Amino acid sequence: MRRVSIFGATGSIGQNTIDLIDRNPSAYDVVALTGGANIEKLAADARRLNADLAVTAHEDRLEDLRDALSGSGVEVAAGQAALTEAAARPADWVMSAIVGAAGLPPGIEALKQGVTLALANKETLVCAGALVLDTARAHNARLLPVDSEHSAVFQALAGEDMSAVERIIITASGGAFRDWPLSDLASATVEQASSHPNWNMGQRITIDSASMFNKALELIETKEFFDVDPGQIEVLVHPESIVHALVGFNDGGVMAHMGAPDMRHAIGYALHWPDRRDLPVERLNLAKLGQLRFQEPDEARYPALRLARHVMERGGQSGAVFNAAKERALDHFIARRVGFLQMADIVETVLNRFDAADGLLDAPLTLDNILQTDHLARKWADDAVIQRAG
Ligand code: NAD
Ligand code: MG
C-alpha cells in the first residue's frame, strides 16, 4: 500500500487527486488530508478514505473539524504549524496542492522526509527554486511536476539528453479575455475573470489565467524545474488547450504533448510514475477537433509575461517578491479595490522598489529569508494600493 498525503485536498487539484484515489482505494493508505474553511468536505473525505489525520489551515475551525470527525478515529489539527507537522508524517507520495506561497513550508518539510512530491503548487518553485531542488537532492526526495505544461515537458523529455534541448514552449489558452478588445480590459470584473474557457480550476488560478500571471509563474517554474536559460523558454497562445507544451531539440525535431484539458492526466501521471496506467480522461479525437490554432502572446495585453522575464534574469529573491506582490494584487482585485489592469502595475511597483533597495534581493535563499521577503512584498503591494487610492 502506498502512503499518500494531500495538501489542499478540498481544492480543485486536491479533489481531482481524491477522485483518482477513490477509484482504487485499497492501493492507498491515506496519511494526511488538509484543507481550509470547507470543513464539511475535508471531514467527509477524511472519513471515507480513513485518513490518519485531517488538518484545517484555520485555527478557529479546529472544534468544527473535531465535531465533524467525532467517532471516526481521524486525528484533527489546525493552523499553519500543524500543516508543516502533517508534512513531517512518513508518506511515500505527497500532493502539494495548496494555493499560494502557503504551500511552500509544508512542501519543503515533505521533501525533507524523502518523499515523492507531486507539485501542483507552482508558487513553491517560483519563490524558492534553488532551495527546493537542493532540499530534494539532500534528502533523496523526488519532485514530479503536476502543472499540465510542466508534466507535458517532463513527458516529452523522457529518455532525452537535456544538452540536446534547444527550447521549451509552454502553451496558454489566453484565459477569459483572449478575444476582448484591449480597451475593455480595464473594466473587466471579478466575475468575468473567474470563468475559464477550457479548464475548470480554483478561482485564483482562473483569474491568473485571464491576466497571464499564471503563465508568468509557469515561465519561472519552467526555468527552475528544467534548469534552462530564460531565452530558451517561449509562450504560445493556443486557444484549444490540447497541446500543453512542446520541446524543440537541436536536430529541429519537436515533441508535443497533447491531451484533453483534464488535470487528472497530469495528476495520474505523477501518481503512477514511472509507470503509465489507465486514467479516466477523455480520449482525443483530432479529426473532430479539426484544427489547432497557435499565436504569439501580445505583451501589451499581458504585461505579466514581461515582468516574469525580468524576474528570471534577476534571480535571487525576486521570484518570491513577484509571487507575493501578485497574490496581494489579486486579493485587492477580488476585493474590488483595484481594477484588472492595476494588478500588473502593483507587481511592477513592488519589483522596482525591491530592485532599488540595497541587498534585499540577494539575501541567501533560506526558508526564513523567503518568508520575510514574502511578508515585505505583501506590505509593499498594500502600500502601492494605498498610494493609488491617495
Ligand atoms: P483551490 O483554490 O481550488 O484549492 C486550494 C486548496 O488550498 C484548498 O484545499 C484550500 O483550502 C487550501 N488553502 C488555501 N489557502 C490556504 C492557506 N493559506 N493555507 C493552507 N491551505 C490553504 O486551488 P487549485 O486550483 O486546486 O490550485 C492549487 C494549486 O495548484 C495552485 O498552486 C495552482 O496554481 C496549482 N494548479 C492548479 C491547477 C488547476 O487545474 N486547478 C492546474 C495547475 C496548477
Ligand atoms: Mg498550468
Short mmCIF file of N, CA and C in Angstrom, two decimals, residues 242-364:
data_model
loop_
_atom_site.label_atom_id
_atom_site.label_comp_id
_atom_site.label_asym_id
_atom_site.label_seq_id
_atom_site.Cartn_x
_atom_site.Cartn_y
_atom_site.Cartn_z
N ILE A 242 -5.13 21.89 -26.10
CA ILE A 242 -4.93 20.46 -26.40
C ILE A 242 -3.44 20.11 -26.35
N VAL A 243 -2.63 20.97 -26.98
CA VAL A 243 -1.17 20.82 -26.88
C VAL A 243 -0.75 21.57 -25.62
N HIS A 244 -0.17 20.87 -24.65
CA HIS A 244 0.14 21.51 -23.36
C HIS A 244 1.54 22.09 -23.32
N ALA A 245 2.47 21.49 -24.07
CA ALA A 245 3.82 22.03 -24.17
C ALA A 245 4.53 21.34 -25.31
N LEU A 246 5.63 21.96 -25.78
CA LEU A 246 6.45 21.37 -26.84
C LEU A 246 7.91 21.53 -26.44
N VAL A 247 8.71 20.54 -26.82
CA VAL A 247 10.15 20.64 -26.59
C VAL A 247 10.84 20.55 -27.95
N GLY A 248 11.68 21.57 -28.24
CA GLY A 248 12.41 21.59 -29.50
C GLY A 248 13.85 21.15 -29.27
N PHE A 249 14.33 20.21 -30.12
CA PHE A 249 15.68 19.67 -29.95
C PHE A 249 16.64 20.25 -31.01
N ASN A 250 17.94 20.00 -30.80
CA ASN A 250 18.95 20.62 -31.67
C ASN A 250 18.98 20.05 -33.09
N ASP A 251 18.21 18.99 -33.34
CA ASP A 251 18.13 18.48 -34.71
C ASP A 251 16.88 18.99 -35.42
N GLY A 252 16.18 19.94 -34.78
CA GLY A 252 15.00 20.53 -35.41
C GLY A 252 13.71 19.79 -35.08
N GLY A 253 13.82 18.62 -34.47
CA GLY A 253 12.62 17.86 -34.09
C GLY A 253 11.92 18.53 -32.91
N VAL A 254 10.61 18.42 -32.90
CA VAL A 254 9.82 18.99 -31.80
C VAL A 254 8.87 17.92 -31.27
N MET A 255 8.91 17.69 -29.97
CA MET A 255 7.98 16.75 -29.33
C MET A 255 6.88 17.57 -28.67
N ALA A 256 5.63 17.31 -29.08
CA ALA A 256 4.49 18.00 -28.47
C ALA A 256 3.73 17.01 -27.60
N HIS A 257 3.24 17.47 -26.48
CA HIS A 257 2.40 16.62 -25.65
C HIS A 257 0.96 17.09 -25.78
N MET A 258 0.05 16.17 -26.10
CA MET A 258 -1.35 16.53 -26.28
C MET A 258 -2.24 15.73 -25.35
N GLY A 259 -3.39 16.29 -25.07
CA GLY A 259 -4.38 15.57 -24.27
C GLY A 259 -5.55 16.50 -24.00
N ALA A 260 -6.66 15.89 -23.61
CA ALA A 260 -7.84 16.70 -23.24
C ALA A 260 -7.47 17.55 -22.03
N PRO A 261 -8.05 18.74 -21.92
CA PRO A 261 -7.75 19.58 -20.75
C PRO A 261 -8.43 19.04 -19.49
N ASP A 262 -7.76 18.09 -18.85
CA ASP A 262 -8.28 17.44 -17.65
C ASP A 262 -7.08 17.18 -16.75
N MET A 263 -7.05 17.82 -15.57
CA MET A 263 -5.87 17.73 -14.71
C MET A 263 -5.63 16.32 -14.19
N ARG A 264 -6.62 15.44 -14.33
CA ARG A 264 -6.39 14.08 -13.84
C ARG A 264 -5.33 13.37 -14.67
N HIS A 265 -5.05 13.86 -15.89
CA HIS A 265 -3.95 13.26 -16.63
C HIS A 265 -2.61 13.53 -15.93
N ALA A 266 -2.32 14.83 -15.68
CA ALA A 266 -1.03 15.19 -15.06
C ALA A 266 -0.92 14.64 -13.64
N ILE A 267 -2.04 14.67 -12.90
CA ILE A 267 -2.03 14.15 -11.52
C ILE A 267 -1.78 12.63 -11.56
N GLY A 268 -2.50 11.95 -12.44
CA GLY A 268 -2.37 10.50 -12.55
C GLY A 268 -0.98 10.09 -13.03
N TYR A 269 -0.43 10.88 -13.95
CA TYR A 269 0.93 10.59 -14.42
C TYR A 269 1.92 10.64 -13.25
N ALA A 270 1.77 11.68 -12.41
CA ALA A 270 2.66 11.83 -11.25
C ALA A 270 2.38 10.75 -10.19
N LEU A 271 1.13 10.32 -10.11
CA LEU A 271 0.76 9.30 -9.11
C LEU A 271 1.34 7.94 -9.48
N HIS A 272 1.35 7.62 -10.77
CA HIS A 272 1.77 6.28 -11.19
C HIS A 272 3.20 6.24 -11.71
N TRP A 273 3.81 7.40 -11.91
CA TRP A 273 5.17 7.45 -12.45
C TRP A 273 6.09 6.49 -11.70
N PRO A 274 7.00 5.76 -12.33
CA PRO A 274 7.35 5.84 -13.75
C PRO A 274 6.47 4.99 -14.67
N ASP A 275 5.41 4.40 -14.12
CA ASP A 275 4.50 3.62 -14.99
C ASP A 275 3.44 4.54 -15.59
N ARG A 276 2.77 4.03 -16.60
CA ARG A 276 1.55 4.67 -17.10
C ARG A 276 0.40 3.73 -16.81
N ARG A 277 -0.68 4.30 -16.29
CA ARG A 277 -1.85 3.46 -16.01
C ARG A 277 -3.07 4.07 -16.70
N ASP A 278 -4.08 3.27 -16.83
CA ASP A 278 -5.35 3.72 -17.42
C ASP A 278 -5.90 4.88 -16.57
N LEU A 279 -6.28 5.96 -17.22
CA LEU A 279 -6.84 7.10 -16.48
C LEU A 279 -8.19 7.49 -17.08
N PRO A 280 -9.09 7.99 -16.23
CA PRO A 280 -10.46 8.27 -16.69
C PRO A 280 -10.56 9.61 -17.41
N VAL A 281 -9.71 9.84 -18.39
CA VAL A 281 -9.77 11.11 -19.12
C VAL A 281 -10.26 10.86 -20.55
N GLU A 282 -10.90 11.88 -21.11
CA GLU A 282 -11.44 11.77 -22.46
C GLU A 282 -10.31 11.52 -23.46
N ARG A 283 -10.54 10.64 -24.42
CA ARG A 283 -9.54 10.39 -25.46
C ARG A 283 -9.68 11.43 -26.57
N LEU A 284 -8.56 11.85 -27.12
CA LEU A 284 -8.58 12.90 -28.14
C LEU A 284 -9.16 12.39 -29.45
N ASN A 285 -9.93 13.24 -30.09
CA ASN A 285 -10.39 12.95 -31.44
C ASN A 285 -10.01 14.16 -32.28
N LEU A 286 -8.82 14.08 -32.88
CA LEU A 286 -8.29 15.25 -33.60
C LEU A 286 -9.11 15.57 -34.84
N ALA A 287 -9.65 14.55 -35.49
CA ALA A 287 -10.46 14.81 -36.68
C ALA A 287 -11.69 15.61 -36.30
N LYS A 288 -12.25 15.30 -35.14
CA LYS A 288 -13.44 16.03 -34.69
C LYS A 288 -13.07 17.47 -34.32
N LEU A 289 -11.90 17.63 -33.71
CA LEU A 289 -11.44 18.98 -33.37
C LEU A 289 -11.19 19.80 -34.63
N GLY A 290 -10.64 19.14 -35.65
CA GLY A 290 -10.46 19.79 -36.95
C GLY A 290 -9.23 20.66 -37.04
N GLN A 291 -9.09 21.59 -36.10
CA GLN A 291 -7.91 22.46 -36.17
C GLN A 291 -7.41 22.84 -34.79
N LEU A 292 -6.11 23.12 -34.74
CA LEU A 292 -5.46 23.63 -33.54
C LEU A 292 -4.82 24.95 -33.94
N ARG A 293 -5.10 26.00 -33.18
CA ARG A 293 -4.57 27.33 -33.53
C ARG A 293 -3.46 27.74 -32.56
N PHE A 294 -2.51 28.49 -33.10
CA PHE A 294 -1.40 29.00 -32.28
C PHE A 294 -1.12 30.44 -32.66
N GLN A 295 -0.84 31.27 -31.66
CA GLN A 295 -0.42 32.64 -31.98
C GLN A 295 0.51 33.17 -30.90
N GLU A 296 1.31 34.18 -31.27
CA GLU A 296 2.23 34.76 -30.29
C GLU A 296 1.46 35.58 -29.27
N PRO A 297 1.90 35.54 -28.00
CA PRO A 297 1.22 36.36 -26.99
C PRO A 297 1.53 37.84 -27.20
N ASP A 298 0.55 38.68 -26.93
CA ASP A 298 0.69 40.12 -27.10
C ASP A 298 1.11 40.71 -25.74
N GLU A 299 2.36 41.18 -25.68
CA GLU A 299 2.87 41.65 -24.38
C GLU A 299 2.19 42.92 -23.88
N ALA A 300 1.58 43.68 -24.80
CA ALA A 300 0.84 44.86 -24.35
C ALA A 300 -0.40 44.42 -23.57
N ARG A 301 -0.98 43.30 -24.02
CA ARG A 301 -2.16 42.77 -23.36
C ARG A 301 -1.77 42.07 -22.06
N TYR A 302 -0.57 41.48 -22.05
CA TYR A 302 -0.15 40.65 -20.90
C TYR A 302 1.19 41.11 -20.33
N PRO A 303 1.23 42.23 -19.61
CA PRO A 303 2.50 42.71 -19.04
C PRO A 303 3.13 41.72 -18.05
N ALA A 304 2.32 40.80 -17.52
CA ALA A 304 2.85 39.81 -16.56
C ALA A 304 4.01 39.02 -17.17
N LEU A 305 3.94 38.77 -18.48
CA LEU A 305 5.00 37.97 -19.13
C LEU A 305 6.32 38.74 -19.14
N ARG A 306 6.23 40.04 -19.41
CA ARG A 306 7.43 40.88 -19.39
C ARG A 306 8.03 40.90 -17.98
N LEU A 307 7.19 41.02 -16.98
CA LEU A 307 7.69 41.05 -15.60
C LEU A 307 8.34 39.71 -15.22
N ALA A 308 7.78 38.63 -15.70
CA ALA A 308 8.36 37.30 -15.40
C ALA A 308 9.75 37.18 -16.04
N ARG A 309 9.91 37.74 -17.23
CA ARG A 309 11.23 37.68 -17.89
C ARG A 309 12.24 38.45 -17.06
N HIS A 310 11.82 39.58 -16.51
CA HIS A 310 12.71 40.36 -15.63
C HIS A 310 13.11 39.51 -14.42
N VAL A 311 12.14 38.85 -13.83
CA VAL A 311 12.40 38.03 -12.63
C VAL A 311 13.38 36.89 -12.95
N MET A 312 13.18 36.25 -14.09
CA MET A 312 14.07 35.13 -14.45
C MET A 312 15.51 35.62 -14.61
N GLU A 313 15.68 36.83 -15.17
CA GLU A 313 17.04 37.37 -15.34
C GLU A 313 17.62 37.79 -14.00
N ARG A 314 16.79 38.35 -13.13
CA ARG A 314 17.28 38.92 -11.87
C ARG A 314 17.59 37.83 -10.85
N GLY A 315 16.76 36.81 -10.77
CA GLY A 315 17.01 35.69 -9.84
C GLY A 315 16.94 36.12 -8.38
N GLY A 316 17.65 35.40 -7.52
CA GLY A 316 17.65 35.69 -6.08
C GLY A 316 16.25 35.61 -5.50
N GLN A 317 15.91 36.62 -4.72
CA GLN A 317 14.60 36.62 -4.05
C GLN A 317 13.49 37.20 -4.94
N SER A 318 13.83 37.54 -6.20
CA SER A 318 12.82 38.27 -6.99
C SER A 318 11.60 37.41 -7.31
N GLY A 319 11.75 36.09 -7.36
CA GLY A 319 10.59 35.22 -7.59
C GLY A 319 9.62 35.30 -6.43
N ALA A 320 10.17 35.32 -5.21
CA ALA A 320 9.32 35.42 -4.01
C ALA A 320 8.60 36.77 -3.98
N VAL A 321 9.30 37.83 -4.41
CA VAL A 321 8.70 39.16 -4.46
C VAL A 321 7.56 39.17 -5.48
N PHE A 322 7.86 38.66 -6.65
CA PHE A 322 6.89 38.63 -7.75
C PHE A 322 5.62 37.89 -7.31
N ASN A 323 5.81 36.71 -6.74
CA ASN A 323 4.64 35.92 -6.35
C ASN A 323 3.82 36.59 -5.26
N ALA A 324 4.51 37.09 -4.23
CA ALA A 324 3.78 37.68 -3.10
C ALA A 324 3.03 38.94 -3.54
N ALA A 325 3.69 39.78 -4.34
CA ALA A 325 3.04 41.01 -4.81
C ALA A 325 1.84 40.64 -5.68
N LYS A 326 2.01 39.60 -6.50
CA LYS A 326 0.89 39.13 -7.35
C LYS A 326 -0.26 38.61 -6.49
N GLU A 327 0.06 37.85 -5.44
CA GLU A 327 -1.01 37.32 -4.58
C GLU A 327 -1.79 38.45 -3.91
N ARG A 328 -1.07 39.47 -3.45
CA ARG A 328 -1.75 40.60 -2.79
C ARG A 328 -2.56 41.41 -3.80
N ALA A 329 -1.96 41.65 -4.98
CA ALA A 329 -2.69 42.39 -6.01
C ALA A 329 -3.98 41.66 -6.36
N LEU A 330 -3.91 40.34 -6.41
CA LEU A 330 -5.10 39.53 -6.70
C LEU A 330 -6.13 39.64 -5.57
N ASP A 331 -5.65 39.62 -4.31
CA ASP A 331 -6.57 39.83 -3.17
C ASP A 331 -7.32 41.15 -3.36
N HIS A 332 -6.57 42.20 -3.73
CA HIS A 332 -7.18 43.52 -3.87
C HIS A 332 -8.15 43.56 -5.05
N PHE A 333 -7.82 42.84 -6.11
CA PHE A 333 -8.75 42.79 -7.25
C PHE A 333 -10.03 42.05 -6.85
N ILE A 334 -9.87 40.91 -6.17
CA ILE A 334 -11.05 40.13 -5.76
C ILE A 334 -11.92 40.95 -4.79
N ALA A 335 -11.25 41.79 -3.95
CA ALA A 335 -12.00 42.64 -3.01
C ALA A 335 -12.51 43.92 -3.70
N ARG A 336 -12.27 44.01 -5.00
CA ARG A 336 -12.74 45.15 -5.82
C ARG A 336 -12.13 46.48 -5.41
N ARG A 337 -10.92 46.43 -4.85
CA ARG A 337 -10.23 47.68 -4.51
C ARG A 337 -9.40 48.20 -5.67
N VAL A 338 -9.00 47.30 -6.59
CA VAL A 338 -8.25 47.74 -7.76
C VAL A 338 -8.84 47.08 -9.00
N GLY A 339 -8.55 47.68 -10.15
CA GLY A 339 -9.04 47.14 -11.42
C GLY A 339 -8.15 46.03 -11.94
N PHE A 340 -8.61 45.37 -12.99
CA PHE A 340 -7.91 44.21 -13.56
C PHE A 340 -6.49 44.56 -14.01
N LEU A 341 -6.34 45.70 -14.70
CA LEU A 341 -5.01 46.05 -15.23
C LEU A 341 -4.06 46.57 -14.16
N GLN A 342 -4.63 47.02 -13.04
CA GLN A 342 -3.76 47.55 -11.99
C GLN A 342 -2.95 46.46 -11.29
N MET A 343 -3.39 45.21 -11.42
CA MET A 343 -2.63 44.14 -10.76
C MET A 343 -1.18 44.13 -11.24
N ALA A 344 -0.99 44.24 -12.55
CA ALA A 344 0.39 44.23 -13.07
C ALA A 344 1.15 45.48 -12.64
N ASP A 345 0.45 46.62 -12.58
CA ASP A 345 1.11 47.87 -12.13
C ASP A 345 1.63 47.71 -10.70
N ILE A 346 0.81 47.10 -9.85
CA ILE A 346 1.19 46.92 -8.44
C ILE A 346 2.44 46.02 -8.36
N VAL A 347 2.40 44.92 -9.10
CA VAL A 347 3.54 43.99 -9.06
C VAL A 347 4.81 44.69 -9.55
N GLU A 348 4.68 45.47 -10.61
CA GLU A 348 5.86 46.17 -11.15
C GLU A 348 6.39 47.19 -10.14
N THR A 349 5.49 47.92 -9.48
CA THR A 349 5.90 48.90 -8.46
C THR A 349 6.69 48.21 -7.34
N VAL A 350 6.19 47.06 -6.90
CA VAL A 350 6.87 46.35 -5.80
C VAL A 350 8.23 45.82 -6.27
N LEU A 351 8.27 45.26 -7.48
CA LEU A 351 9.55 44.76 -8.01
C LEU A 351 10.57 45.90 -8.10
N ASN A 352 10.13 47.06 -8.57
CA ASN A 352 11.04 48.21 -8.70
C ASN A 352 11.55 48.64 -7.34
N ARG A 353 10.66 48.62 -6.35
CA ARG A 353 11.07 49.05 -5.01
C ARG A 353 12.12 48.09 -4.44
N PHE A 354 11.94 46.79 -4.69
CA PHE A 354 12.95 45.82 -4.24
C PHE A 354 14.25 45.99 -5.02
N ASP A 355 14.14 46.23 -6.32
CA ASP A 355 15.35 46.43 -7.15
C ASP A 355 16.18 47.58 -6.61
N ALA A 356 15.48 48.63 -6.12
CA ALA A 356 16.17 49.83 -5.66
C ALA A 356 16.70 49.69 -4.23
N ALA A 357 16.21 48.67 -3.51
CA ALA A 357 16.62 48.53 -2.10
C ALA A 357 17.86 47.64 -2.03
N ASP A 358 18.91 48.20 -1.49
CA ASP A 358 20.20 47.53 -1.47
C ASP A 358 20.16 46.15 -0.82
N GLY A 359 20.59 45.13 -1.55
CA GLY A 359 20.85 43.82 -0.93
C GLY A 359 19.64 42.92 -0.69
N LEU A 360 18.42 43.49 -0.66
CA LEU A 360 17.25 42.67 -0.29
C LEU A 360 17.08 41.46 -1.20
N LEU A 361 17.28 41.68 -2.50
CA LEU A 361 17.03 40.58 -3.45
C LEU A 361 18.14 39.53 -3.42
N ASP A 362 19.27 39.91 -2.81
CA ASP A 362 20.40 38.97 -2.81
C ASP A 362 20.60 38.25 -1.49
N ALA A 363 19.62 38.35 -0.59
CA ALA A 363 19.70 37.60 0.67
C ALA A 363 19.72 36.11 0.33
N PRO A 364 20.50 35.30 1.06
CA PRO A 364 20.55 33.87 0.76
C PRO A 364 19.16 33.24 0.73
#
